[in-house]
C-alpha cells in the first residue's frame, strides 16, 4: 500500500504510460534529483517498471517570503566586479556621474490625462543594472521568489506550484471563483522606495557588505529613491516588502483570503459574498506604513459578485479561468483590420512605424492565446500575411510596383 508502480522510460520494453502518477509529468529530471526520488527497477507482468515510495512524492510547500538560496556574499567592490563581469573603472565611472547625467526624463501620457515620468538610464548605468538583474535578481541559484508575488520576475520552471508562472494572467487566475475582491494600489510606488530601504535589501537580505550595498544602491537609485525606468527598479520594488509581507499573507490565509501582488497592485479575494475587508485593509496599511509606502485611496476599490463582472488586472475572474472582457476581442479584431489596411499602402510595410504597429498588434493577439481564446489562431494567420518587409529589395519592389501602377493610371 505504501508503494506505487511507475513504468520505466526505457525504449527496450513495452511500457504502458497509463500508470504514471500525475505529478511525475510535472517534474523534470533535475527536480527528481532535487527531491531525491529513488526509482528501483523491477520486472512485473513482462514489463520493466520503477518503484517509488509514496512518502517521497513531492508536494509544494507555499513560499511566503523570498529566499536567498546562495550561502555566499559579496564582501568587496572587487568581488562585485568579478560577479558582474565588469571592471572597477566602469564602476568608478558610473558612480562619478551626476544625477542629471545618469537619467534622461521622458513624459508618457496616461489615459486619465496626466503624465508618467520615465527615466532613461545612461548606457553605462544600464549595462551595470542589466548585469545585476541577470547575475543576482533573476538567478534562481541566488533568489527564490514567493508564490504571491507576480510581474517582472522570472518564472519558476522547476516548481509545481500553480503560481510558478509570474505574468499578470496567472496572477488573475489565483482569484478565479472569488465572490468578493479588494484591490489596493500603492501610490507612487517607485518614488516612495527610499535609498535606505534599498541598502537594507542588499545588506539584510542579500548579505552584502555595507560598502558593496552602498555602491549598488548608488547605481540603482537616482539621488535618494528608486525611479521608474531603471532596469533594477521592478526587482527592488518586489523585494522591498521582503521582511513583513509573508506574515500578512499568513494572517489573511487564516481568514480564508487569497493575496497577490503584481508590482504595486495588491489584490485580496474571498469566496464569501459581501465580505468585510476591514481587517485586510488594516493589515495592508500597517505593512505599507512600516516602510513609508502610502495607499492610493482613489484606486482602492471593492468588488462584489453581482450584475457587473469581477475584474482583476483587466481580466474577468468570475469563471474557472481568467477571460477577457467582451469588448476586448472586438478591439483586437479591429486592430488587426486596421493593420491590414496600413499594409496595403505601398512601401509602408518596410517602415519602422509599421513594424512598431505590427509588434503592438501581435502582442494584443497573443493575449488571446494566453487566455485560451478561440480566435487567436485565425487572427494570427491574418497577421502572417502582413508581416513587415525586412529587405531593401522588397521595399524597392513595392515602390516599383507602385510606380508602374501610377504610370498605368496616367496612360
GROMACS .gro file of C-alpha atoms in nm:
model
  411
    1UNK     CA    1   0.000   0.000   0.000
    2UNK     CA    2   0.297   0.229   0.055
    3UNK     CA    3   0.437   0.192  -0.296
    4UNK     CA    4   0.325   0.270  -0.649
    5UNK     CA    5   0.450   0.126  -0.977
    6UNK     CA    6   0.587   0.368  -1.235
    7UNK     CA    7   0.696   0.244  -1.578
    8UNK     CA    8   1.049   0.293  -1.699
    9UNK     CA    9   1.123   0.526  -1.986
   10UNK     CA   10   1.342   0.259  -2.144
   11UNK     CA   11   1.264   0.202  -2.511
   12UNK     CA   12   1.363  -0.166  -2.492
   13UNK     CA   13   1.049  -0.273  -2.307
   14UNK     CA   14   0.684  -0.222  -2.390
   15UNK     CA   15   0.564   0.012  -2.122
   16UNK     CA   16   0.214   0.142  -2.061
   17UNK     CA   17   0.204   0.515  -1.986
   18UNK     CA   18  -0.129   0.495  -1.809
   19UNK     CA   19   0.022   0.400  -1.472
   20UNK     CA   20   0.226   0.720  -1.439
   21UNK     CA   21   0.101   0.936  -1.148
   22UNK     CA   22   0.003   1.285  -1.250
   23UNK     CA   23   0.280   1.462  -1.062
   24UNK     CA   24   0.564   1.283  -1.243
   25UNK     CA   25   0.476   1.459  -1.568
   26UNK     CA   26   0.534   1.793  -1.396
   27UNK     CA   27   0.884   1.714  -1.275
   28UNK     CA   28   1.194   1.742  -1.496
   29UNK     CA   29   1.487   1.516  -1.417
   30UNK     CA   30   1.665   1.792  -1.230
   31UNK     CA   31   1.367   1.826  -0.999
   32UNK     CA   32   1.355   1.449  -0.944
   33UNK     CA   33   1.715   1.457  -0.833
   34UNK     CA   34   1.647   1.754  -0.607
   35UNK     CA   35   1.368   1.564  -0.428
   36UNK     CA   36   1.594   1.256  -0.402
   37UNK     CA   37   1.337   1.032  -0.568
   38UNK     CA   38   1.488   0.683  -0.584
   39UNK     CA   39   1.345   0.470  -0.865
   40UNK     CA   40   1.419   0.095  -0.838
   41UNK     CA   41   1.357  -0.124  -1.147
   42UNK     CA   42   1.159  -0.449  -1.113
   43UNK     CA   43   1.001  -0.689  -1.364
   44UNK     CA   44   0.627  -0.739  -1.337
   45UNK     CA   45   0.389  -0.894  -1.593
   46UNK     CA   46   0.662  -0.892  -1.859
   47UNK     CA   47   0.723  -0.519  -1.823
   48UNK     CA   48   1.005  -0.324  -1.667
   49UNK     CA   49   0.872  -0.086  -1.406
   50UNK     CA   50   1.012   0.154  -1.149
   51UNK     CA   51   0.904   0.165  -0.785
   52UNK     CA   52   0.890   0.488  -0.587
   53UNK     CA   53   0.767   0.511  -0.224
   54UNK     CA   54   0.456   0.722  -0.180
   55UNK     CA   55   0.619   0.919   0.100
   56UNK     CA   56   0.878   1.057  -0.147
   57UNK     CA   57   0.614   1.212  -0.372
   58UNK     CA   58   0.689   1.585  -0.380
   59UNK     CA   59   0.430   1.832  -0.266
   60UNK     CA   60   0.450   2.207  -0.299
   61UNK     CA   61   0.502   2.397   0.023
   62UNK     CA   62   0.377   2.757  -0.015
   63UNK     CA   63   0.664   3.002  -0.020
   64UNK     CA   64   0.568   3.310   0.183
   65UNK     CA   65   0.893   3.508   0.169
   66UNK     CA   66   1.175   3.549  -0.081
   67UNK     CA   67   1.460   3.313  -0.003
   68UNK     CA   68   1.829   3.372  -0.058
   69UNK     CA   69   1.948   3.032  -0.179
   70UNK     CA   70   2.317   3.107  -0.213
   71UNK     CA   71   2.519   3.099   0.107
   72UNK     CA   72   2.789   3.326  -0.033
   73UNK     CA   73   2.805   3.703  -0.001
   74UNK     CA   74   2.973   3.986  -0.188
   75UNK     CA   75   3.217   4.139   0.058
   76UNK     CA   76   3.409   4.390  -0.154
   77UNK     CA   77   3.374   4.605  -0.462
   78UNK     CA   78   3.634   4.391  -0.640
   79UNK     CA   79   3.423   4.082  -0.571
   80UNK     CA   80   3.122   4.272  -0.705
   81UNK     CA   81   3.311   4.349  -1.027
   82UNK     CA   82   3.401   3.980  -1.065
   83UNK     CA   83   3.042   3.874  -1.004
   84UNK     CA   84   2.906   4.121  -1.260
   85UNK     CA   85   3.198   4.076  -1.503
   86UNK     CA   86   3.276   4.447  -1.515
   87UNK     CA   87   3.590   4.646  -1.442
   88UNK     CA   88   3.646   4.864  -1.135
   89UNK     CA   89   3.699   5.156  -1.372
   90UNK     CA   90   3.344   5.114  -1.507
   91UNK     CA   91   3.204   5.114  -1.155
   92UNK     CA   92   3.403   5.424  -1.064
   93UNK     CA   93   3.290   5.597  -1.383
   94UNK     CA   94   2.926   5.512  -1.316
   95UNK     CA   95   2.944   5.636  -0.958
   96UNK     CA   96   3.104   5.960  -1.076
   97UNK     CA   97   2.809   6.050  -1.299
   98UNK     CA   98   2.582   6.326  -1.173
   99UNK     CA   99   2.207   6.257  -1.130
  100UNK     CA  100   2.128   6.456  -1.445
  101UNK     CA  101   2.384   6.256  -1.642
  102UNK     CA  102   2.260   5.920  -1.518
  103UNK     CA  103   1.900   5.953  -1.636
  104UNK     CA  104   1.709   6.143  -1.900
  105UNK     CA  105   1.348   6.215  -1.813
  106UNK     CA  106   1.064   6.150  -2.054
  107UNK     CA  107   0.693   6.213  -2.001
  108UNK     CA  108   0.443   5.947  -2.115
  109UNK     CA  109   0.074   6.046  -2.121
  110UNK     CA  110  -0.171   5.838  -1.916
  111UNK     CA  111  -0.529   5.751  -2.019
  112UNK     CA  112  -0.664   5.982  -1.746
  113UNK     CA  113  -0.488   6.285  -1.896
  114UNK     CA  114  -0.194   6.303  -1.657
  115UNK     CA  115   0.163   6.208  -1.747
  116UNK     CA  116   0.405   5.948  -1.614
  117UNK     CA  117   0.774   6.042  -1.583
  118UNK     CA  118   1.003   5.765  -1.710
  119UNK     CA  119   1.382   5.782  -1.670
  120UNK     CA  120   1.612   5.655  -1.941
  121UNK     CA  121   1.941   5.538  -1.785
  122UNK     CA  122   2.289   5.624  -1.914
  123UNK     CA  123   2.439   5.342  -2.121
  124UNK     CA  124   2.693   5.256  -1.851
  125UNK     CA  125   2.429   5.259  -1.576
  126UNK     CA  126   2.207   5.045  -1.798
  127UNK     CA  127   2.488   4.793  -1.854
  128UNK     CA  128   2.559   4.751  -1.482
  129UNK     CA  129   2.189   4.732  -1.393
  130UNK     CA  130   2.135   4.464  -1.657
  131UNK     CA  131   2.423   4.261  -1.509
  132UNK     CA  132   2.271   4.299  -1.161
  133UNK     CA  133   1.941   4.163  -1.289
  134UNK     CA  134   2.094   3.869  -1.472
  135UNK     CA  135   2.357   3.768  -1.219
  136UNK     CA  136   2.162   3.835  -0.896
  137UNK     CA  137   1.790   3.915  -0.911
  138UNK     CA  138   1.680   3.675  -1.188
  139UNK     CA  139   1.923   3.399  -1.091
  140UNK     CA  140   1.730   3.111  -0.934
  141UNK     CA  141   2.051   2.988  -0.768
  142UNK     CA  142   2.052   3.306  -0.562
  143UNK     CA  143   1.689   3.412  -0.507
  144UNK     CA  144   1.364   3.214  -0.494
  145UNK     CA  145   1.056   3.433  -0.515
  146UNK     CA  146   0.739   3.388  -0.305
  147UNK     CA  147   0.420   3.245  -0.452
  148UNK     CA  148   0.208   3.555  -0.401
  149UNK     CA  149   0.435   3.792  -0.600
  150UNK     CA  150   0.390   3.835  -0.975
  151UNK     CA  151   0.514   4.058  -1.254
  152UNK     CA  152   0.867   4.150  -1.369
  153UNK     CA  153   1.027   3.842  -1.210
  154UNK     CA  154   1.127   3.516  -1.382
  155UNK     CA  155   0.902   3.211  -1.391
  156UNK     CA  156   0.986   2.925  -1.159
  157UNK     CA  157   1.023   2.650  -1.419
  158UNK     CA  158   1.122   2.385  -1.163
  159UNK     CA  159   0.823   2.440  -0.937
  160UNK     CA  160   0.493   2.251  -0.939
  161UNK     CA  161   0.320   2.544  -0.773
  162UNK     CA  162   0.015   2.692  -0.951
  163UNK     CA  163   0.189   3.027  -0.908
  164UNK     CA  164   0.504   2.922  -1.099
  165UNK     CA  165   0.418   3.147  -1.394
  166UNK     CA  166   0.468   3.506  -1.289
  167UNK     CA  167   0.271   3.703  -1.551
  168UNK     CA  168  -0.044   3.904  -1.489
  169UNK     CA  169  -0.271   3.633  -1.635
  170UNK     CA  170  -0.163   3.375  -1.380
  171UNK     CA  171  -0.187   3.640  -1.110
  172UNK     CA  172  -0.552   3.694  -1.201
  173UNK     CA  173  -0.602   3.316  -1.216
  174UNK     CA  174  -0.532   3.294  -0.842
  175UNK     CA  175  -0.859   3.484  -0.780
  176UNK     CA  176  -1.086   3.289  -1.017
  177UNK     CA  177  -1.407   3.185  -0.847
  178UNK     CA  178  -1.394   3.467  -0.592
  179UNK     CA  179  -1.709   3.648  -0.485
  180UNK     CA  180  -1.550   3.949  -0.313
  181UNK     CA  181  -1.235   4.128  -0.428
  182UNK     CA  182  -1.034   4.409  -0.269
  183UNK     CA  183  -0.788   4.599  -0.493
  184UNK     CA  184  -0.524   4.821  -0.328
  185UNK     CA  185  -0.287   5.042  -0.526
  186UNK     CA  186   0.038   5.176  -0.380
  187UNK     CA  187   0.073   5.545  -0.458
  188UNK     CA  188   0.392   5.648  -0.643
  189UNK     CA  189   0.547   5.313  -0.562
  190UNK     CA  190   0.896   5.365  -0.706
  191UNK     CA  191   0.932   5.723  -0.585
  192UNK     CA  192   0.848   5.616  -0.228
  193UNK     CA  193   1.109   5.339  -0.210
  194UNK     CA  194   1.387   5.522  -0.029
  195UNK     CA  195   1.755   5.458  -0.080
  196UNK     CA  196   1.786   5.338   0.280
  197UNK     CA  197   1.539   5.057   0.206
  198UNK     CA  198   1.744   4.957  -0.099
  199UNK     CA  199   2.055   4.938   0.120
  200UNK     CA  200   1.864   4.716   0.365
  201UNK     CA  201   1.773   4.480   0.079
  202UNK     CA  202   2.139   4.439  -0.017
  203UNK     CA  203   2.271   4.413   0.340
  204UNK     CA  204   1.999   4.228   0.534
  205UNK     CA  205   1.856   4.007   0.260
  206UNK     CA  206   2.144   3.955   0.015
  207UNK     CA  207   2.408   3.976   0.292
  208UNK     CA  208   2.636   4.217   0.105
  209UNK     CA  209   2.886   4.429   0.290
  210UNK     CA  210   2.792   4.787   0.368
  211UNK     CA  211   3.039   4.923   0.112
  212UNK     CA  212   2.902   4.699  -0.164
  213UNK     CA  213   2.542   4.777  -0.067
  214UNK     CA  214   2.614   5.148  -0.080
  215UNK     CA  215   2.766   5.115  -0.428
  216UNK     CA  216   2.474   4.905  -0.557
  217UNK     CA  217   2.217   5.144  -0.410
  218UNK     CA  218   2.403   5.434  -0.571
  219UNK     CA  219   2.376   5.266  -0.911
  220UNK     CA  220   2.014   5.153  -0.873
  221UNK     CA  221   1.875   5.480  -0.735
  222UNK     CA  222   1.856   5.838  -0.852
  223UNK     CA  223   1.956   6.057  -0.560
  224UNK     CA  224   1.754   5.917  -0.266
  225UNK     CA  225   1.487   5.696  -0.425
  226UNK     CA  226   1.416   5.439  -0.695
  227UNK     CA  227   1.294   5.569  -1.031
  228UNK     CA  228   1.068   5.423  -1.297
  229UNK     CA  229   1.275   5.327  -1.600
  230UNK     CA  230   1.578   5.187  -1.419
  231UNK     CA  231   1.623   4.819  -1.505
  232UNK     CA  232   1.654   4.712  -1.140
  233UNK     CA  233   1.353   4.907  -1.010
  234UNK     CA  234   1.094   4.632  -1.058
  235UNK     CA  235   1.306   4.376  -0.871
  236UNK     CA  236   1.373   4.619  -0.587
  237UNK     CA  237   1.003   4.703  -0.573
  238UNK     CA  238   0.923   4.333  -0.540
  239UNK     CA  239   1.183   4.286  -0.266
  240UNK     CA  240   1.101   4.597  -0.065
  241UNK     CA  241   0.839   4.405   0.139
  242UNK     CA  242   1.060   4.102   0.194
  243UNK     CA  243   1.055   4.126   0.574
  244UNK     CA  244   0.684   4.167   0.656
  245UNK     CA  245   0.467   4.068   0.359
  246UNK     CA  246   0.478   3.696   0.435
  247UNK     CA  247   0.326   3.749   0.780
  248UNK     CA  248   0.035   3.944   0.628
  249UNK     CA  249  -0.023   3.668   0.372
  250UNK     CA  250  -0.036   3.411   0.653
  251UNK     CA  251  -0.288   3.614   0.855
  252UNK     CA  252  -0.512   3.659   0.552
  253UNK     CA  253  -0.496   3.290   0.463
  254UNK     CA  254  -0.616   3.209   0.815
  255UNK     CA  255  -0.921   3.420   0.730
  256UNK     CA  256  -0.979   3.227   0.408
  257UNK     CA  257  -0.849   3.507   0.183
  258UNK     CA  258  -0.612   3.495  -0.114
  259UNK     CA  259  -0.339   3.759  -0.151
  260UNK     CA  260  -0.136   3.852  -0.460
  261UNK     CA  261   0.079   4.149  -0.556
  262UNK     CA  262   0.157   4.249  -0.913
  263UNK     CA  263   0.436   4.508  -0.860
  264UNK     CA  264   0.228   4.785  -0.696
  265UNK     CA  265  -0.121   4.633  -0.729
  266UNK     CA  266  -0.233   4.430  -0.427
  267UNK     CA  267  -0.537   4.206  -0.471
  268UNK     CA  268  -0.716   4.022  -0.190
  269UNK     CA  269  -1.014   3.798  -0.261
  270UNK     CA  270  -1.254   3.575  -0.074
  271UNK     CA  271  -1.520   3.319  -0.157
  272UNK     CA  272  -1.788   3.485   0.062
  273UNK     CA  273  -2.029   3.735  -0.085
  274UNK     CA  274  -2.029   4.086   0.060
  275UNK     CA  275  -1.716   4.011   0.261
  276UNK     CA  276  -1.599   4.275   0.512
  277UNK     CA  277  -1.239   4.361   0.419
  278UNK     CA  278  -1.177   4.598   0.713
  279UNK     CA  279  -0.931   4.355   0.876
  280UNK     CA  280  -0.743   4.305   0.549
  281UNK     CA  281  -0.721   4.680   0.485
  282UNK     CA  282  -0.575   4.736   0.833
  283UNK     CA  283  -0.313   4.467   0.784
  284UNK     CA  284  -0.207   4.606   0.446
  285UNK     CA  285  -0.199   4.960   0.585
  286UNK     CA  286   0.030   4.859   0.871
  287UNK     CA  287   0.256   4.664   0.634
  288UNK     CA  288   0.298   4.958   0.396
  289UNK     CA  289   0.334   5.220   0.672
  290UNK     CA  290   0.629   5.027   0.813
  291UNK     CA  291   0.843   5.122   0.513
  292UNK     CA  292   0.677   5.450   0.422
  293UNK     CA  293   0.455   5.342   0.133
  294UNK     CA  294   0.121   5.528   0.103
  295UNK     CA  295  -0.204   5.380  -0.031
  296UNK     CA  296  -0.368   5.539  -0.333
  297UNK     CA  297  -0.721   5.574  -0.198
  298UNK     CA  298  -0.855   5.685  -0.537
  299UNK     CA  299  -0.767   5.347  -0.691
  300UNK     CA  300  -0.856   5.132  -0.391
  301UNK     CA  301  -1.187   4.960  -0.456
  302UNK     CA  302  -1.400   4.662  -0.351
  303UNK     CA  303  -1.594   4.444  -0.596
  304UNK     CA  304  -1.874   4.205  -0.512
  305UNK     CA  305  -2.025   3.938  -0.732
  306UNK     CA  306  -2.347   4.059  -0.891
  307UNK     CA  307  -2.453   4.230  -1.210
  308UNK     CA  308  -2.102   4.351  -1.304
  309UNK     CA  309  -1.820   4.107  -1.383
  310UNK     CA  310  -1.532   4.083  -1.138
  311UNK     CA  311  -1.216   4.229  -1.295
  312UNK     CA  312  -0.857   4.168  -1.184
  313UNK     CA  313  -0.574   4.317  -1.392
  314UNK     CA  314  -0.810   4.370  -1.683
  315UNK     CA  315  -0.936   4.009  -1.687
  316UNK     CA  316  -1.264   3.857  -1.574
  317UNK     CA  317  -1.222   3.617  -1.281
  318UNK     CA  318  -1.583   3.513  -1.224
  319UNK     CA  319  -1.515   3.189  -1.416
  320UNK     CA  320  -1.289   2.892  -1.361
  321UNK     CA  321  -1.023   3.050  -1.583
  322UNK     CA  322  -0.947   3.419  -1.650
  323UNK     CA  323  -1.124   3.562  -1.955
  324UNK     CA  324  -1.105   3.884  -2.149
  325UNK     CA  325  -1.389   4.135  -2.118
  326UNK     CA  326  -1.643   4.105  -2.403
  327UNK     CA  327  -1.527   4.422  -2.580
  328UNK     CA  328  -1.157   4.332  -2.579
  329UNK     CA  329  -1.169   4.068  -2.860
  330UNK     CA  330  -1.361   4.315  -3.076
  331UNK     CA  331  -1.093   4.577  -3.024
  332UNK     CA  332  -0.821   4.325  -3.112
  333UNK     CA  333  -1.001   4.227  -3.433
  334UNK     CA  334  -1.034   4.594  -3.522
  335UNK     CA  335  -0.661   4.649  -3.468
  336UNK     CA  336  -0.580   4.357  -3.700
  337UNK     CA  337  -0.811   4.501  -3.966
  338UNK     CA  338  -0.652   4.842  -3.930
  339UNK     CA  339  -0.306   4.686  -3.970
  340UNK     CA  340  -0.419   4.512  -4.289
  341UNK     CA  341  -0.531   4.847  -4.428
  342UNK     CA  342  -0.194   5.002  -4.340
  343UNK     CA  343  -0.011   4.710  -4.505
  344UNK     CA  344  -0.190   4.788  -4.833
  345UNK     CA  345  -0.008   5.124  -4.851
  346UNK     CA  346   0.283   5.085  -5.097
  347UNK     CA  347   0.618   5.075  -4.920
  348UNK     CA  348   0.475   5.124  -4.572
  349UNK     CA  349   0.541   4.764  -4.464
  350UNK     CA  350   0.915   4.834  -4.474
  351UNK     CA  351   0.894   5.139  -4.246
  352UNK     CA  352   0.987   5.149  -3.881
  353UNK     CA  353   0.646   5.287  -3.788
  354UNK     CA  354   0.472   4.987  -3.944
  355UNK     CA  355   0.700   4.746  -3.758
  356UNK     CA  356   0.609   4.919  -3.433
  357UNK     CA  357   0.236   4.893  -3.513
  358UNK     CA  358   0.278   4.529  -3.612
  359UNK     CA  359   0.456   4.435  -3.288
  360UNK     CA  360   0.192   4.612  -3.083
  361UNK     CA  361  -0.089   4.431  -3.266
  362UNK     CA  362   0.092   4.096  -3.238
  363UNK     CA  363   0.118   4.139  -2.863
  364UNK     CA  364  -0.254   4.201  -2.837
  365UNK     CA  365  -0.330   3.894  -3.049
  366UNK     CA  366  -0.103   3.678  -2.836
  367UNK     CA  367  -0.306   3.789  -2.535
  368UNK     CA  368  -0.590   3.582  -2.681
  369UNK     CA  369  -0.371   3.274  -2.675
  370UNK     CA  370  -0.272   3.338  -2.315
  371UNK     CA  371  -0.637   3.316  -2.205
  372UNK     CA  372  -0.726   3.034  -2.447
  373UNK     CA  373  -0.949   3.238  -2.680
  374UNK     CA  374  -1.074   3.056  -2.992
  375UNK     CA  375  -0.997   3.344  -3.233
  376UNK     CA  376  -0.625   3.352  -3.164
  377UNK     CA  377  -0.517   3.124  -3.447
  378UNK     CA  378  -0.742   3.294  -3.701
  379UNK     CA  379  -0.609   3.640  -3.624
  380UNK     CA  380  -0.253   3.511  -3.610
  381UNK     CA  381  -0.287   3.367  -3.961
  382UNK     CA  382  -0.409   3.705  -4.082
  383UNK     CA  383  -0.107   3.875  -3.927
  384UNK     CA  384   0.127   3.634  -4.103
  385UNK     CA  385   0.001   3.771  -4.432
  386UNK     CA  386   0.105   4.127  -4.345
  387UNK     CA  387   0.442   4.079  -4.173
  388UNK     CA  388   0.686   4.372  -4.206
  389UNK     CA  389   0.923   4.370  -4.501
  390UNK     CA  390   1.281   4.314  -4.392
  391UNK     CA  391   1.490   4.381  -4.702
  392UNK     CA  392   1.555   4.682  -4.914
  393UNK     CA  393   1.489   4.473  -5.226
  394UNK     CA  394   1.136   4.411  -5.101
  395UNK     CA  395   1.089   4.782  -5.046
  396UNK     CA  396   1.225   4.858  -5.391
  397UNK     CA  397   0.995   4.602  -5.549
  398UNK     CA  398   0.696   4.753  -5.369
  399UNK     CA  399   0.793   5.104  -5.476
  400UNK     CA  400   0.849   4.994  -5.837
  401UNK     CA  401   0.514   4.821  -5.848
  402UNK     CA  402   0.354   5.134  -5.707
  403UNK     CA  403   0.528   5.347  -5.974
  404UNK     CA  404   0.417   5.114  -6.253
  405UNK     CA  405   0.060   5.131  -6.130
  406UNK     CA  406   0.070   5.511  -6.128
  407UNK     CA  407   0.209   5.519  -6.483
  408UNK     CA  408  -0.059   5.281  -6.599
  409UNK     CA  409  -0.326   5.501  -6.448
  410UNK     CA  410  -0.182   5.811  -6.614
  411UNK     CA  411  -0.180   5.642  -6.952
   0.00000   0.00000   0.00000
